[in-house]
Amino acid sequence: MKASTTDPLDIEHIRADFPILQREFDGTQLVYLDNAATSQTPEPVIDTIAEYYRTYNANVHRGLHQLSQEASIAYEEAHDRVAEFIGASGGREEIVFTKNTTESMNLVAYAWGLAELGPEDEIVTTQMEHHSSLVTWQQIGKKTGAEVKYIQIDEEGYLDMDHARELITDDTAMVSVAHVSNTLGTINPVSELADIAHDHGAYIFVDGAQSVPHQPVDVEAIDADFFAFSGHKMCGPTGIGVLYGKRELLESMQPYLYGGSMVRKVTYEETTFEELPWKFEAGTPVIGQGIALAAACDYLDEIGLERIQRHEHELAEYAYDRLTAFEDITVYGPPGNDRVGLVSFNLDSVHAHDLSSILNDHAVAIRAGDHCTQPLHDTLGTAASARASFYLYNTREEIDALIEGIDDARELFA
Amino acid sequence: MGLGSDMYRQQILDHYKNPRNYGELEEPTFSHTGENPTCGDTIQIDVVLADDEETIEHIAFSGDGCAISQASASLLTQQLQGMTLTELHELDRDDVIDMLGVEISPMRVKCAVLAEKVAQDGAKIHTGDIEIDTTQTE
Ligand SMILES: Cc1ncc(COP(=O)(O)O)c(C=O)c1O
C-alpha cells in the first residue's frame, strides 16, 4: 500500500535501496551531501539498466526483430512515463530526451532562439541562473543581437519581483528562469513569472534541474512553455535529460541536430522529418538511460514526492538552524523554513575548498566552489562557497557529522 | 584517513596563517598575477632582479584563496630567493608538491601549482618570451 502523503519516510528501508551509501572510507561510513550535483542510484533503477543490457538491448525504431521491438516500445513508453511524471498531458510528443538539462537548454536556444531572436528582442533571466542557462542565453544574445537582462535578487536571495515586472516588457521574447536555485535554495514563483511573460507575449523556459527531483511538478499548472531537467539528479542514470515543450511550439521549431532516426523520407535534395518528439532525437538515442529514467520516476512516485519534499524541508531547516547558530558561518539564501534541501555557506576562517578537503577526511561529501553560478557568487561577494544538499536518504545524524567536520576544520585553522 | 588530512600538516597551516614574503614590492622588475577561475584563488608575485638580470634578489607575493594555494606561494617565495630565472624555469609541478611535503589530492593540484606558474609566466613576460595578461591554472 502506498503511504499517505504525510507519512514520514522509512529512511532505513530507503537507504537499503542505495548500496553506495554503505561505502566506508577508512572505517567511516560515507555521508553523501552532494545531491544537488548528482544523486545516488537505487537498486530498482540499476536493475532496470542491467535488465535492458542483459535481455533486450537493441537499436530502436529500426529493426523488425523481437529485441528491437521490445526496446522500441520500452523507449517510447519511457517518454509517456516522464510526461505523466511532470503533468504533460500531451504525452510523448511533448517530451524530448536529451543528454542533460544543459543540452535541453541549448536545444531551445539554437532551434528556437537562433531562428526567432533579433536585435529588437530581449531575453530576461535571473542573477541566480546556473551557467547552463546563463552562458547559453548570453552567447545566443551575442549571435542574434538580442539583449539579455537579469532579474535581481534581494538581500535574502529571493527574486525581486518588482524588478521582474519592470524588465519583462513587450520587447521580451523569452523569460528563462531556474525553478529552484542550486546555490541559494530559493524556490522561484515560476507560475507568476509565466503569467507576466505571457501577458507580454513572451515565452517562459523553466530550468527544473533542482525542482523535479525533490517536489511534485506540474508543467501545465506552471504554464511553462519549455521545461528542462536531468535524470542524474533524480535517482536516474547520467546521460539523460528531458526537454518538455508545448506541442505547438515544438512543432513549429526546426530540428536542432540532423541525421538518422529523425527523418522520414530522404533524397539527395530533400528530407522530411519525423514526428514529435523523434525529430529532435537524431541518431541512436539514449535508450538504456531513457528506460532507466522511467524507472526512476516509478521509484520516486512509489515513495511519494510530497513525502520526499517534506523530509528534505526538515533536513534543510535543521541544517540551517545548526549552521546559523555559529557566528563565523555565513549562510546564503532564504530562511530555513522557506528553502529546498540545500544550504550554501562559508566559514570565515576556512576557504570552502579547504573545508571540503577536511570534511572528506570525515567521509562527508559536499560541494565546494562556485556551483556553476560564478556571477551569482560575484553578487554574493565571494568566489566560492560550500554547499550541503540533501535527498530522500539523508538523516539528521549526517548533518551532525557535517557540523562535527566543520568544528574540526575551525580548530585546525584556529 | 583519505588524501585530505595529510594535506593540512603543520607546515602548510603555518605558512597559510603566517605567510612569508607577503606583500607587494616598491619597484619590482616584474609583477604578475594569476588565478584559478573556478576556485577564486588569486596570486600576485613581485620580483626584483639583481643587476645580472638573472638572479632573484627580492620576491614577494600577495593574494587570496585556499590554504594550499597561499601556503605554496609562501613556500615558493622562500625557495626562490637568490635563485636564477633559469632555475625557476626548471621547476615543475612535482617540485612544488615536494616542497609542500604532503600528498596533494588530484583536484587540488591546480591550487598548489598556481604560484609557481605565476612566477614562471611573470619571468617569461619580462624576458619577452610570452605575451599574456594573467595566468590561469586549470
Ligand atoms: C539549476 C540547475 N540548472 C542546470 C543544471 C545543469 O544540469 P546538467 O549538468 O545535468 O546539464 C544544474 C546542475 O548542475 C542545476 O543545478
Coordinates of C-alpha atoms and ligand atoms in Angstrom, one line a residue:
Chain A
M1 CA 0.0 0.0 0.0
K2 CA 1.3 3.4 -0.9
A3 CA 2.0 5.6 2.2
S4 CA -0.1 8.7 2.7
T5 CA 1.5 11.9 1.6
T6 CA 2.2 13.0 5.1
D7 CA 3.8 9.8 6.5
P8 CA 7.5 10.2 7.3
L9 CA 9.9 8.4 5.2
D10 CA 11.1 5.0 6.3
I11 CA 14.8 6.0 5.9
E12 CA 16.3 2.7 6.8
H13 CA 14.3 1.0 4.2
I14 CA 15.1 3.6 1.6
R15 CA 18.9 3.5 2.4
A16 CA 18.9 -0.2 1.8
D17 CA 18.0 0.6 -1.8
F18 CA 21.2 2.6 -2.3
P19 CA 24.2 0.2 -2.0
I20 CA 26.7 3.1 -2.4
L21 CA 25.7 4.6 0.9
Q22 CA 27.3 1.6 2.6
R23 CA 30.7 2.6 1.4
E24 CA 33.3 3.3 4.0
F25 CA 36.5 5.3 3.9
D26 CA 39.0 4.1 6.5
G27 CA 36.2 2.7 8.6
T28 CA 34.0 5.8 8.4
Q29 CA 30.7 5.4 6.5
L30 CA 30.1 7.8 3.7
V31 CA 27.9 10.8 4.4
Y32 CA 26.8 11.9 0.9
L33 CA 25.6 15.5 0.9
D34 CA 26.3 16.5 -2.7
N35 CA 22.9 15.6 -4.1
A36 CA 22.4 18.8 -5.9
A37 CA 25.4 17.9 -8.1
T38 CA 24.2 14.3 -8.7
S39 CA 22.0 11.9 -6.7
Q40 CA 22.7 8.3 -6.0
T41 CA 21.0 5.5 -7.9
P42 CA 18.7 3.0 -6.2
E43 CA 18.7 -0.8 -7.0
P44 CA 15.5 -0.8 -9.0
V45 CA 17.0 1.7 -11.4
I46 CA 20.3 -0.1 -11.6
D47 CA 18.3 -3.3 -12.2
T48 CA 16.4 -1.7 -15.0
I49 CA 19.6 -0.7 -16.8
A50 CA 21.1 -4.1 -16.2
E51 CA 17.9 -5.9 -17.4
Y52 CA 17.9 -3.8 -20.6
Y53 CA 21.5 -4.7 -21.5
R54 CA 21.1 -8.3 -20.3
T55 CA 17.8 -9.1 -22.1
Y56 CA 16.6 -6.7 -24.8
N57 CA 19.4 -4.3 -25.8
A58 CA 18.8 -3.3 -29.5
N59 CA 18.6 -0.2 -31.5
V60 CA 15.2 1.4 -31.6
H61 CA 12.8 2.3 -34.4
R62 CA 14.9 0.4 -36.9
G63 CA 14.9 -3.4 -36.6
L64 CA 11.9 -5.5 -37.2
H65 CA 13.3 -8.2 -34.9
Q66 CA 11.9 -9.1 -31.5
L67 CA 14.6 -7.3 -29.5
S68 CA 14.3 -4.1 -31.4
Q69 CA 10.5 -4.2 -30.9
E70 CA 10.9 -4.7 -27.2
A71 CA 13.5 -1.9 -26.9
S72 CA 11.5 0.5 -29.1
I73 CA 8.3 0.0 -27.1
A74 CA 10.1 0.4 -23.7
Y75 CA 12.0 3.5 -25.0
E76 CA 8.8 5.2 -26.4
E77 CA 6.8 4.4 -23.3
A78 CA 9.5 5.9 -21.2
H79 CA 8.6 9.2 -22.8
D80 CA 5.0 8.8 -21.8
R81 CA 6.0 7.9 -18.2
V82 CA 8.1 11.0 -18.0
A83 CA 5.3 13.1 -19.4
E84 CA 3.0 11.8 -16.7
F85 CA 5.6 12.4 -14.1
I86 CA 5.6 16.2 -14.8
G87 CA 2.0 16.5 -15.8
A88 CA 2.4 16.9 -19.5
S89 CA -1.0 15.8 -20.9
G90 CA 0.4 15.7 -24.5
G91 CA 2.4 12.5 -23.6
R92 CA 5.5 11.5 -25.5
E93 CA 5.1 14.2 -28.2
E94 CA 5.9 16.9 -25.7
I95 CA 8.9 15.0 -24.2
V96 CA 12.3 15.1 -25.9
F97 CA 15.1 13.0 -24.5
T98 CA 18.5 14.8 -24.4
K99 CA 21.7 14.1 -22.5
N100 CA 21.1 16.6 -19.7
T101 CA 19.5 19.9 -18.7
T102 CA 22.2 21.8 -20.5
E103 CA 21.5 20.1 -23.8
S104 CA 17.8 20.8 -23.4
M105 CA 18.6 24.4 -22.8
N106 CA 20.8 24.5 -25.9
L107 CA 18.2 22.8 -28.0
V108 CA 15.7 25.6 -27.3
A109 CA 18.4 28.3 -27.6
Y110 CA 19.5 27.0 -31.1
A111 CA 16.3 25.6 -32.5
W112 CA 14.1 28.4 -31.3
G113 CA 16.4 31.2 -30.3
L114 CA 18.6 31.5 -33.3
A115 CA 15.6 31.3 -35.6
E116 CA 13.4 33.8 -33.7
L117 CA 15.6 36.3 -32.0
G118 CA 17.0 39.6 -33.3
P119 CA 18.4 42.8 -32.1
E120 CA 14.9 44.1 -31.3
D121 CA 14.3 41.3 -28.8
E122 CA 15.2 40.9 -25.1
I123 CA 15.8 37.8 -23.1
V124 CA 15.0 38.1 -19.4
T125 CA 16.7 35.8 -17.0
T126 CA 17.9 36.0 -13.4
Q127 CA 21.0 36.6 -11.4
M128 CA 20.8 33.2 -9.9
E129 CA 20.9 31.2 -13.1
H130 CA 23.1 28.2 -13.5
H131 CA 25.8 28.5 -16.2
S132 CA 23.8 26.1 -18.3
S133 CA 21.3 28.8 -18.9
L134 CA 23.2 32.0 -18.3
V135 CA 26.1 31.2 -20.6
T136 CA 23.7 29.8 -23.3
W137 CA 21.5 32.9 -23.4
Q138 CA 24.5 35.2 -23.2
Q139 CA 26.0 33.6 -26.2
I140 CA 22.7 33.4 -28.1
G141 CA 22.4 37.1 -27.3
K142 CA 25.8 37.7 -28.9
K143 CA 24.9 35.7 -32.0
T144 CA 21.4 37.3 -32.5
G145 CA 21.9 40.8 -31.1
A146 CA 19.1 40.1 -28.5
E147 CA 19.8 41.8 -25.2
V148 CA 20.0 39.7 -22.0
K149 CA 18.7 41.2 -18.8
Y150 CA 18.9 39.8 -15.3
I151 CA 16.3 40.0 -12.7
Q152 CA 18.0 41.0 -9.4
I153 CA 17.9 39.1 -6.2
D154 CA 17.2 40.8 -2.9
E155 CA 19.2 40.5 0.4
E156 CA 17.6 37.2 1.3
G157 CA 18.1 35.6 -2.0
Y158 CA 14.6 35.9 -3.4
L159 CA 13.9 37.3 -6.8
D160 CA 12.9 40.9 -6.8
M161 CA 9.5 40.6 -8.4
D162 CA 9.1 44.3 -8.9
H163 CA 12.3 44.3 -10.9
A164 CA 10.9 41.3 -12.8
R165 CA 7.8 43.2 -13.7
E166 CA 10.0 46.2 -14.8
L167 CA 12.3 44.1 -17.0
I168 CA 9.6 41.9 -18.7
T169 CA 8.0 44.1 -21.3
D170 CA 6.6 43.7 -24.8
D171 CA 10.2 43.6 -26.1
T172 CA 10.8 40.4 -24.1
A173 CA 10.8 37.3 -26.3
M174 CA 11.9 34.8 -23.7
V175 CA 11.9 34.6 -19.9
S176 CA 14.3 31.9 -18.7
V177 CA 14.4 31.1 -15.0
A178 CA 15.5 28.4 -12.6
H179 CA 12.6 26.8 -10.8
V180 CA 14.9 26.3 -7.8
S181 CA 18.3 27.9 -7.3
N182 CA 21.1 25.3 -7.0
T183 CA 23.1 27.8 -4.8
L184 CA 20.6 29.7 -2.7
G185 CA 17.9 27.0 -2.4
T186 CA 15.3 29.6 -3.3
I187 CA 12.1 28.4 -4.8
N188 CA 11.1 30.9 -7.5
P189 CA 7.5 31.9 -8.3
V190 CA 7.6 30.4 -11.8
S191 CA 3.9 30.4 -12.5
E192 CA 3.7 34.0 -11.6
L193 CA 6.6 34.7 -13.9
A194 CA 4.9 32.6 -16.6
D195 CA 1.8 34.9 -16.3
I196 CA 3.9 38.0 -16.6
A197 CA 5.8 36.6 -19.5
H198 CA 2.6 35.5 -21.3
D199 CA 0.9 38.9 -20.7
H200 CA 3.7 40.4 -22.7
G201 CA 3.6 37.7 -25.4
A202 CA 6.9 36.2 -24.3
Y203 CA 7.6 32.5 -23.7
I204 CA 9.0 31.1 -20.5
F205 CA 11.7 28.4 -20.1
V206 CA 11.8 26.9 -16.7
D207 CA 15.0 25.1 -15.6
G208 CA 13.7 22.3 -13.4
A209 CA 17.0 20.6 -12.7
Q210 CA 16.7 21.3 -8.9
S211 CA 12.9 21.0 -8.6
V212 CA 11.8 17.9 -10.4
P213 CA 13.9 15.5 -8.2
H214 CA 12.6 17.0 -5.0
Q215 CA 8.9 18.1 -5.3
P216 CA 5.8 17.4 -7.3
V217 CA 6.0 19.4 -10.5
D218 CA 3.1 20.1 -12.9
V219 CA 4.3 21.9 -16.0
E220 CA 0.8 22.7 -17.1
A221 CA -0.1 24.2 -13.7
I222 CA 3.0 26.4 -14.1
D223 CA 2.1 27.1 -17.7
A224 CA 5.7 26.6 -18.7
D225 CA 6.3 26.8 -22.5
F226 CA 9.6 24.8 -22.1
F227 CA 10.8 22.9 -19.1
A228 CA 14.1 21.0 -18.6
F229 CA 15.7 18.7 -16.1
S230 CA 18.3 15.9 -15.7
G231 CA 18.0 12.3 -14.9
H232 CA 21.1 12.0 -12.8
K233 CA 19.8 14.4 -10.2
M234 CA 16.6 12.3 -9.6
C235 CA 17.8 8.8 -9.0
G236 CA 18.3 8.1 -12.7
P237 CA 21.4 7.5 -14.7
T238 CA 23.8 10.1 -16.2
G239 CA 23.5 10.8 -19.9
I240 CA 19.7 11.5 -19.9
G241 CA 18.0 14.8 -19.7
V242 CA 14.5 15.9 -20.7
L243 CA 13.1 18.8 -22.6
Y244 CA 9.4 19.4 -22.2
G245 CA 7.8 21.8 -24.7
K246 CA 4.3 22.7 -25.5
R247 CA 3.3 20.7 -28.5
E248 CA 2.6 23.5 -30.9
L249 CA 5.8 25.2 -30.0
L250 CA 7.9 22.1 -30.6
E251 CA 6.0 21.5 -33.8
S252 CA 6.8 25.0 -35.1
M253 CA 10.6 24.6 -34.4
Q254 CA 13.1 23.2 -36.8
P255 CA 15.3 20.3 -35.7
Y256 CA 18.5 21.1 -33.8
L257 CA 20.5 18.0 -34.8
Y258 CA 20.2 16.3 -38.1
G259 CA 20.9 12.7 -39.1
G260 CA 19.4 9.3 -38.8
S261 CA 16.2 8.4 -36.8
M262 CA 14.8 11.9 -37.1
V263 CA 13.9 11.5 -40.8
R264 CA 11.1 10.1 -42.8
K265 CA 12.0 10.4 -46.5
V266 CA 15.4 11.4 -47.7
T267 CA 16.6 12.1 -51.2
Y268 CA 19.8 13.7 -52.4
E269 CA 18.0 17.0 -52.4
E270 CA 15.3 16.9 -49.7
T271 CA 14.4 15.4 -46.4
T272 CA 11.2 15.2 -44.5
F273 CA 11.4 14.9 -40.8
E274 CA 9.8 12.5 -38.3
E275 CA 7.0 13.5 -35.9
L276 CA 7.4 14.7 -32.4
P277 CA 9.4 14.0 -30.4
W278 CA 11.7 12.0 -32.7
K279 CA 12.5 14.9 -35.0
F280 CA 14.6 16.3 -32.1
E281 CA 16.3 12.9 -31.3
A282 CA 18.8 12.5 -34.1
G283 CA 21.0 9.4 -34.2
T284 CA 20.8 6.4 -31.9
P285 CA 19.1 7.9 -28.8
V286 CA 19.7 7.4 -25.1
I287 CA 17.9 4.1 -25.0
G288 CA 19.0 2.4 -21.8
Q289 CA 19.2 5.7 -19.9
G290 CA 15.7 6.7 -21.1
I291 CA 14.2 3.4 -19.9
A292 CA 16.0 3.8 -16.6
L293 CA 14.7 7.3 -16.2
A294 CA 11.2 6.0 -16.4
A295 CA 12.1 3.5 -13.6
A296 CA 13.5 6.5 -11.5
C297 CA 10.1 8.2 -12.0
D298 CA 8.4 5.0 -10.7
Y299 CA 10.7 4.8 -7.8
L300 CA 10.1 8.4 -6.7
D301 CA 6.4 8.2 -7.2
E302 CA 6.2 5.0 -5.2
I303 CA 7.7 6.8 -2.2
G304 CA 5.9 10.0 -3.0
L305 CA 7.3 13.3 -3.8
E306 CA 5.3 15.2 -1.2
R307 CA 6.9 13.0 1.4
I308 CA 10.4 13.5 0.0
Q309 CA 9.8 17.2 -0.1
R310 CA 8.7 17.3 3.5
H311 CA 11.7 15.2 4.6
E312 CA 14.1 17.5 2.8
H313 CA 12.5 20.5 4.2
E314 CA 13.0 19.2 7.7
L315 CA 16.7 18.5 7.0
A316 CA 17.2 21.9 5.4
E317 CA 15.7 23.6 8.4
Y318 CA 17.7 21.6 10.8
A319 CA 20.9 22.2 8.9
Y320 CA 20.1 25.9 8.5
D321 CA 19.5 26.3 12.3
R322 CA 22.7 24.4 13.2
L323 CA 24.8 26.4 10.8
T324 CA 23.4 29.8 11.6
A325 CA 24.0 29.2 15.3
F326 CA 27.7 29.8 14.6
E327 CA 28.8 33.4 14.3
D328 CA 31.6 32.6 12.0
I329 CA 29.3 30.9 9.4
T330 CA 27.5 32.9 6.7
V331 CA 24.6 31.1 5.1
Y332 CA 23.3 32.2 1.7
G333 CA 19.7 32.4 0.7
P334 CA 16.3 32.4 2.3
P335 CA 15.4 31.4 5.8
G336 CA 15.5 27.7 6.8
N337 CA 11.7 27.2 6.7
D338 CA 11.5 28.5 3.1
R339 CA 14.0 26.7 1.0
V340 CA 14.7 23.4 -0.6
G341 CA 17.0 20.8 0.8
L342 CA 20.3 22.6 0.2
V343 CA 22.4 25.0 2.2
S344 CA 25.3 27.0 0.8
F345 CA 27.6 28.7 3.4
N346 CA 31.1 29.9 4.2
L347 CA 33.1 29.5 7.3
D348 CA 35.0 32.8 8.0
S349 CA 38.5 31.3 8.7
V350 CA 38.5 28.4 6.2
H351 CA 38.3 28.6 2.4
A352 CA 35.5 26.4 1.0
H353 CA 37.9 24.1 -0.7
D354 CA 39.9 23.5 2.4
L355 CA 36.7 22.9 4.3
S356 CA 35.6 20.3 1.7
S357 CA 39.0 18.6 1.9
I358 CA 38.8 18.4 5.6
L359 CA 35.2 17.1 5.5
N360 CA 36.4 14.5 3.1
D361 CA 38.5 13.1 5.9
H362 CA 35.3 12.7 7.9
A363 CA 33.9 10.9 4.8
V364 CA 31.5 13.8 4.4
A365 CA 31.0 14.7 0.7
I366 CA 29.9 18.2 0.0
R367 CA 30.4 20.6 -2.9
A368 CA 32.9 23.5 -2.7
G369 CA 33.4 26.1 -5.4
D370 CA 31.1 28.2 -7.5
H371 CA 28.4 25.6 -8.2
C372 CA 28.3 26.8 -11.8
T373 CA 27.0 30.2 -10.7
Q374 CA 30.0 32.4 -10.9
P375 CA 28.1 35.7 -11.5
L376 CA 25.8 34.9 -8.5
H377 CA 28.9 34.3 -6.4
D378 CA 30.2 37.7 -7.5
T379 CA 26.9 39.2 -6.4
L380 CA 27.2 37.4 -3.1
G381 CA 30.7 38.9 -2.8
T382 CA 32.5 35.6 -2.5
A383 CA 34.5 33.5 -5.0
A384 CA 33.4 30.2 -3.6
S385 CA 31.1 28.6 -1.1
A386 CA 30.5 25.2 0.5
R387 CA 27.2 23.5 -0.2
A388 CA 25.5 20.6 1.6
S389 CA 22.5 19.3 -0.3
F390 CA 20.1 16.6 0.8
Y391 CA 17.9 13.9 -0.6
L392 CA 15.5 11.3 0.5
Y393 CA 18.1 9.0 2.1
N394 CA 19.8 11.7 4.2
T395 CA 19.4 11.9 8.0
R396 CA 19.8 14.4 10.8
E397 CA 22.8 12.3 12.1
E398 CA 24.5 13.1 8.8
I399 CA 24.0 16.8 9.3
D400 CA 25.5 16.3 12.8
A401 CA 28.5 14.7 11.1
L402 CA 28.8 17.7 8.8
I403 CA 28.8 20.0 11.8
E404 CA 31.5 17.9 13.6
G405 CA 33.7 18.1 10.5
I406 CA 33.2 21.9 10.4
D407 CA 34.2 22.1 14.1
D408 CA 37.3 20.2 13.2
A409 CA 38.2 22.5 10.4
R410 CA 37.7 25.5 12.6
E411 CA 40.0 24.1 15.2
L412 CA 42.7 23.1 12.7
F413 CA 42.8 26.6 11.2
A414 CA 42.4 28.4 14.5
Chain B
M1 CA 42.2 8.9 6.6
G2 CA 41.8 9.8 3.0
L3 CA 44.1 12.0 1.0
G4 CA 42.9 15.2 2.6
S5 CA 44.0 15.0 6.2
D6 CA 47.7 14.7 5.3
M7 CA 47.3 17.9 3.2
Y8 CA 46.9 20.0 6.3
R9 CA 50.1 19.2 8.1
Q10 CA 51.6 21.8 10.3
Q11 CA 53.9 23.3 7.7
I12 CA 51.0 24.2 5.4
L13 CA 48.9 25.6 8.1
D14 CA 51.8 27.6 9.4
H15 CA 52.6 29.1 6.0
Y16 CA 48.9 29.8 5.5
K17 CA 48.4 31.6 8.8
N18 CA 51.8 33.3 8.8
P19 CA 52.7 33.8 5.1
R20 CA 56.4 34.6 4.4
N21 CA 57.3 37.4 2.0
Y22 CA 53.7 38.6 1.9
G23 CA 53.0 41.9 0.4
E24 CA 54.0 44.0 -2.7
L25 CA 57.4 45.3 -3.6
E26 CA 58.0 49.0 -4.2
E27 CA 59.8 48.9 -7.6
P28 CA 59.6 45.3 -8.9
T29 CA 61.5 44.4 -12.0
F30 CA 58.3 42.5 -12.9
S31 CA 55.0 41.7 -11.3
H32 CA 52.4 39.2 -12.5
T33 CA 49.1 37.8 -11.3
G34 CA 47.2 34.6 -11.8
E35 CA 44.0 32.9 -10.7
N36 CA 42.1 29.6 -10.6
P37 CA 38.9 30.9 -12.0
T38 CA 36.8 28.1 -10.6
C39 CA 38.3 28.3 -7.1
G40 CA 38.7 32.1 -6.8
D41 CA 42.3 31.7 -5.7
T42 CA 44.4 34.7 -6.8
I43 CA 48.2 35.2 -6.5
Q44 CA 50.4 38.2 -7.4
I45 CA 54.1 37.8 -7.5
D46 CA 56.6 40.7 -7.5
V47 CA 60.2 40.2 -8.2
V48 CA 63.3 42.4 -8.1
L49 CA 66.2 41.1 -10.2
A50 CA 69.8 41.7 -9.4
D51 CA 71.9 43.7 -11.9
D52 CA 72.7 40.5 -13.7
E53 CA 69.1 40.5 -14.8
E54 CA 69.0 36.8 -13.8
T55 CA 69.2 36.4 -10.0
I56 CA 66.1 36.9 -7.9
E57 CA 67.1 39.4 -5.3
H58 CA 63.7 40.1 -3.7
I59 CA 60.4 38.3 -4.1
A60 CA 57.0 38.9 -2.5
F61 CA 53.5 37.6 -3.1
S62 CA 50.0 38.7 -2.3
G63 CA 46.7 37.1 -2.8
D64 CA 43.7 35.4 -1.6
G65 CA 42.4 31.8 -1.6
C66 CA 42.6 28.4 -0.1
A67 CA 45.4 27.2 2.3
I68 CA 47.0 25.1 -0.4
S69 CA 47.4 28.0 -2.9
Q70 CA 48.6 30.5 -0.3
A71 CA 50.9 28.2 1.5
S72 CA 52.5 27.1 -1.8
A73 CA 53.1 30.7 -2.7
S74 CA 54.7 31.4 0.7
L75 CA 57.0 28.4 0.5
L76 CA 57.9 29.1 -3.1
T77 CA 58.9 32.7 -2.4
Q78 CA 61.3 31.3 0.3
Q79 CA 62.8 28.9 -2.1
L80 CA 63.1 31.3 -5.0
Q81 CA 65.0 33.9 -3.0
G82 CA 68.5 34.0 -4.6
M83 CA 67.7 31.6 -7.4
T84 CA 68.2 32.4 -11.1
L85 CA 65.4 32.7 -13.6
T86 CA 66.9 29.6 -15.4
E87 CA 66.5 27.7 -12.1
L88 CA 63.0 29.0 -11.8
H89 CA 62.0 27.7 -15.2
E90 CA 63.5 24.3 -14.4
L91 CA 60.9 23.8 -11.6
D92 CA 58.0 21.6 -12.4
R93 CA 54.8 20.7 -10.6
D94 CA 56.4 17.9 -8.7
D95 CA 59.0 20.2 -7.2
V96 CA 56.2 22.3 -5.7
I97 CA 54.5 19.3 -4.4
D98 CA 57.8 18.0 -2.9
M99 CA 58.2 21.4 -1.3
L100 CA 54.8 21.2 0.3
G101 CA 55.9 17.9 1.7
V102 CA 52.4 16.3 1.5
E103 CA 50.4 14.4 -0.9
I104 CA 48.1 16.7 -2.8
S105 CA 44.8 15.2 -3.9
P106 CA 44.4 15.4 -7.7
M107 CA 41.6 18.0 -7.6
R108 CA 43.8 20.4 -5.6
V109 CA 47.0 20.3 -7.7
K110 CA 45.9 23.4 -9.6
C111 CA 45.9 25.3 -6.3
A112 CA 49.3 24.0 -5.4
V113 CA 51.0 25.0 -8.7
L114 CA 49.4 28.4 -9.1
A115 CA 52.2 30.5 -7.6
E116 CA 54.9 28.6 -9.5
K117 CA 53.1 29.1 -12.8
V118 CA 52.6 32.8 -12.0
A119 CA 56.3 33.3 -11.2
Q120 CA 57.4 31.4 -14.4
D121 CA 54.9 33.3 -16.6
G122 CA 55.9 36.6 -15.0
A123 CA 59.6 35.9 -15.8
K124 CA 58.7 34.9 -19.4
I125 CA 56.7 38.0 -19.9
H126 CA 59.6 40.1 -18.6
T127 CA 62.0 38.4 -21.0
G128 CA 59.6 38.8 -23.9
D129 CA 59.0 35.1 -24.4
I130 CA 55.3 35.2 -24.0
E131 CA 52.5 37.8 -24.1
I132 CA 49.6 37.2 -21.7
D133 CA 47.7 39.4 -19.2
T134 CA 47.0 36.9 -16.4
T135 CA 47.9 33.3 -15.7
Q136 CA 45.1 30.8 -15.2
T137 CA 45.6 27.2 -13.9
E138 CA 43.1 24.5 -14.6
Ligands
LIG1 C1 19.6 24.7 -11.6 C2 20.5 23.9 -12.5 N1 20.3 24.0 -13.8 C3 21.0 23.3 -14.7 C4 21.9 22.3 -14.2 C5 22.7 21.6 -15.3 O1 22.5 20.2 -15.2 P1 23.3 19.3 -16.1 O2 24.7 19.5 -15.7 O3 22.8 17.9 -15.8 O4 23.1 19.7 -17.6 C6 22.1 22.1 -12.9 C7 23.0 21.2 -12.3 O5 24.2 21.1 -12.4 C8 21.4 23.0 -12.0 O6 21.5 22.8 -10.7

